[in-house]
Amino acid sequence: MYQLLTSLLNVRPQEIWLVKKLFFIQFFLVLAGAFLFITANTIFISTHPVADLPKAYILTAIFLVIANYGYQKLDKSVDVKVLSFTIVTISIAVLTLQWTLMQYFDNTVMPYVLLVAYNVVYMLVGYLFWTLAALLFNTKDSKRIFTLISAGDLPAKLVAYLSITYIAYAIGMENMLLVSLAALIVAGILVYRLFNNKNIDILEFEHEQVHYFKKHTFVARVSRLFRIFGSELTVSLSGVAFISFLVYVFVDFTFLTEVKPTFKTDLELSQFFGIFLAIGRVGGVLIKLVFSSRMINRIGILKSLLFLPLSLLLFCIGIFIVKAVQPDLINFLYVFGFMFLLIEIGKAVIQEPMFFVLFQPLKLDLRMKGHVIAKGYMYPLALLGAGLILVNYLENHKDVSFQITTGVLALCIAIWIVLIFTVKRSYVRTLQEAIRSGYFRGNELFLEGDDTTQQILVQKTESRKPAEVIYALELLQRAQYPQMNQVIQRMLGRKESVIVDYALDWILENSGAEMI
């Protein structure tokens, strides 16, 4: 039974304990965020007009940039253990202060502060989890593992969404912050136990990184602005992140615009959010089953990343068709609601895990810098941009028309799709540079069919370092290199016993006795 489970999950037996620990850390971090998400949105929508949301977006963007800057400074000055505990402590302190202030101040200012607090805490705990994941799985196993450990997002949100109405009814909406606090404390305890496990030493991963970007690379040839990003790959992924966040903000605003007049009290709002988002979590489970690590291995990262924008584009086309057939139809609450759910699920199940996999070929400092830029800075920039556009528009119009909203969304999604195709080219160039420089801890995402990268790996099989030879052979095998038999035959003539043993094992595993 145990072997069947590991096979179904595509996890090696020796990895189960670590995957389980990360899964539960993710579960409690997301549980805290899910309770906080509904609490912040419910209190804001029930006390302020939706037209005030763009102002909250702008305010949130400013504080997120400040928080990101502080995180980067902290990341450079302390090790990952101190960084993790500091993030947990700051998150707990922010929520404790928020709950305390809400006991003494009215509902004019505090809903804005609560939205800011939610976004800052959500960003920080996201950094905490994915920093641990990126350091623990910085090899080819990342693609296989990241989609699995991120699955803790789905049951956590399902539990939060189904229970929030009952808990809020019992203790009050404002006291839901205490529930988020409790979940954060449990996550902090689990992080502490992870660092104190005798089988793990996260800090050792910092010593195996190698600098490999040279002055003649793409980044050095372009403007000084690109140098801020650190790598061509970060530029491409940041572009995809920005446009996807922009789409998310516009969909979120339109969805809340429809929710506001439909539900009046905070309990009605929390009940709607809970039930509706819980239904979305069930859909998320189905999507997760489809986009398992095995399925992503089979269809590739590029096609997986295209799933979300293409699905949203179909929704936009559907809205245009419906409005053409029935011009008087004005209620699109559930249409934009499902689009909102699709983005939430797609980000958690596909986009975020795949982004961290795509960053793996970069050395550690560029990898972590890329994470911060693509998620930490692109989101507040998208909030700021959307907020300024909406504030300017609402000053001259009573409300936002669906035709304009849908048209803007369709344009952004089209740009999103184009940018995804630039990621492949950037990834391949980055991987090739890493392989040439002797650092190729990335994986084989786009190796299949890429002749240049495969030839570089073939050259690496002539290296004097057995570890490099074996890793190059593993990548060639996963890329289904057509001349793998000839390469293995050459390895039988090497002097290093470990390489010869690897070649013999490969022949036996691939039923190649006739090769000898």
Short mmCIF file of N, CA, C and O in Angstrom, two decimals, residues 44 48-56 112 253 257 390-391 394 398:
data_model
loop_
_atom_site.label_atom_id
_atom_site.label_comp_id
_atom_site.label_asym_id
_atom_site.label_seq_id
_atom_site.Cartn_x
_atom_site.Cartn_y
_atom_site.Cartn_z
N PHE A 44 -14.29 45.11 4.38
CA PHE A 44 -14.17 46.27 3.50
C PHE A 44 -15.43 46.48 2.67
O PHE A 44 -15.96 47.60 2.60
N HIS A 48 -17.58 49.92 3.02
CA HIS A 48 -17.16 50.93 2.05
C HIS A 48 -17.77 50.62 0.68
O HIS A 48 -17.99 49.45 0.34
N PRO A 49 -17.99 51.65 -0.14
CA PRO A 49 -18.42 51.39 -1.52
C PRO A 49 -17.29 50.77 -2.33
O PRO A 49 -16.11 50.98 -2.04
N VAL A 50 -17.66 49.98 -3.33
CA VAL A 50 -16.65 49.30 -4.15
C VAL A 50 -15.76 50.31 -4.86
O VAL A 50 -14.59 50.02 -5.16
N ALA A 51 -16.26 51.49 -5.12
CA ALA A 51 -15.46 52.52 -5.79
C ALA A 51 -14.24 52.92 -4.97
O ALA A 51 -13.29 53.51 -5.51
N ASP A 52 -14.23 52.58 -3.66
CA ASP A 52 -13.06 52.87 -2.83
C ASP A 52 -11.97 51.81 -2.98
O ASP A 52 -10.84 52.02 -2.51
N LEU A 53 -12.28 50.67 -3.60
CA LEU A 53 -11.31 49.60 -3.73
C LEU A 53 -10.04 50.02 -4.48
O LEU A 53 -8.93 49.67 -4.07
N PRO A 54 -10.16 50.76 -5.61
CA PRO A 54 -8.91 51.17 -6.29
C PRO A 54 -7.98 51.98 -5.39
O PRO A 54 -6.76 51.86 -5.52
N LYS A 55 -8.53 52.78 -4.48
CA LYS A 55 -7.68 53.52 -3.54
C LYS A 55 -6.97 52.54 -2.60
O LYS A 55 -5.79 52.74 -2.26
N ALA A 56 -7.69 51.48 -2.20
CA ALA A 56 -7.07 50.44 -1.36
C ALA A 56 -5.97 49.71 -2.13
O ALA A 56 -4.94 49.34 -1.56
N TYR A 112 -9.17 49.58 5.39
CA TYR A 112 -8.02 49.80 4.50
C TYR A 112 -6.77 49.14 5.08
O TYR A 112 -6.02 48.45 4.38
N PHE A 253 -11.85 43.13 -9.00
CA PHE A 253 -12.64 44.35 -8.83
C PHE A 253 -14.03 44.18 -9.43
O PHE A 253 -15.04 44.56 -8.81
N THR A 257 -17.57 44.22 -7.44
CA THR A 257 -18.57 45.21 -7.85
C THR A 257 -19.95 44.58 -7.94
O THR A 257 -20.96 45.20 -7.59
N LEU A 390 -8.38 52.61 -12.61
CA LEU A 390 -9.76 52.57 -12.12
C LEU A 390 -10.16 53.88 -11.44
O LEU A 390 -11.29 54.35 -11.60
N VAL A 391 -9.26 54.46 -10.65
CA VAL A 391 -9.57 55.73 -10.00
C VAL A 391 -9.84 56.81 -11.05
O VAL A 391 -10.81 57.57 -10.96
N LEU A 394 -13.25 56.01 -12.81
CA LEU A 394 -14.44 56.22 -11.98
C LEU A 394 -14.68 57.69 -11.66
O LEU A 394 -15.79 58.06 -11.25
N LYS A 398 -19.87 56.67 -13.83
CA LYS A 398 -20.57 56.19 -12.64
C LYS A 398 -20.10 54.81 -12.24
O LYS A 398 -19.92 54.49 -11.07
#
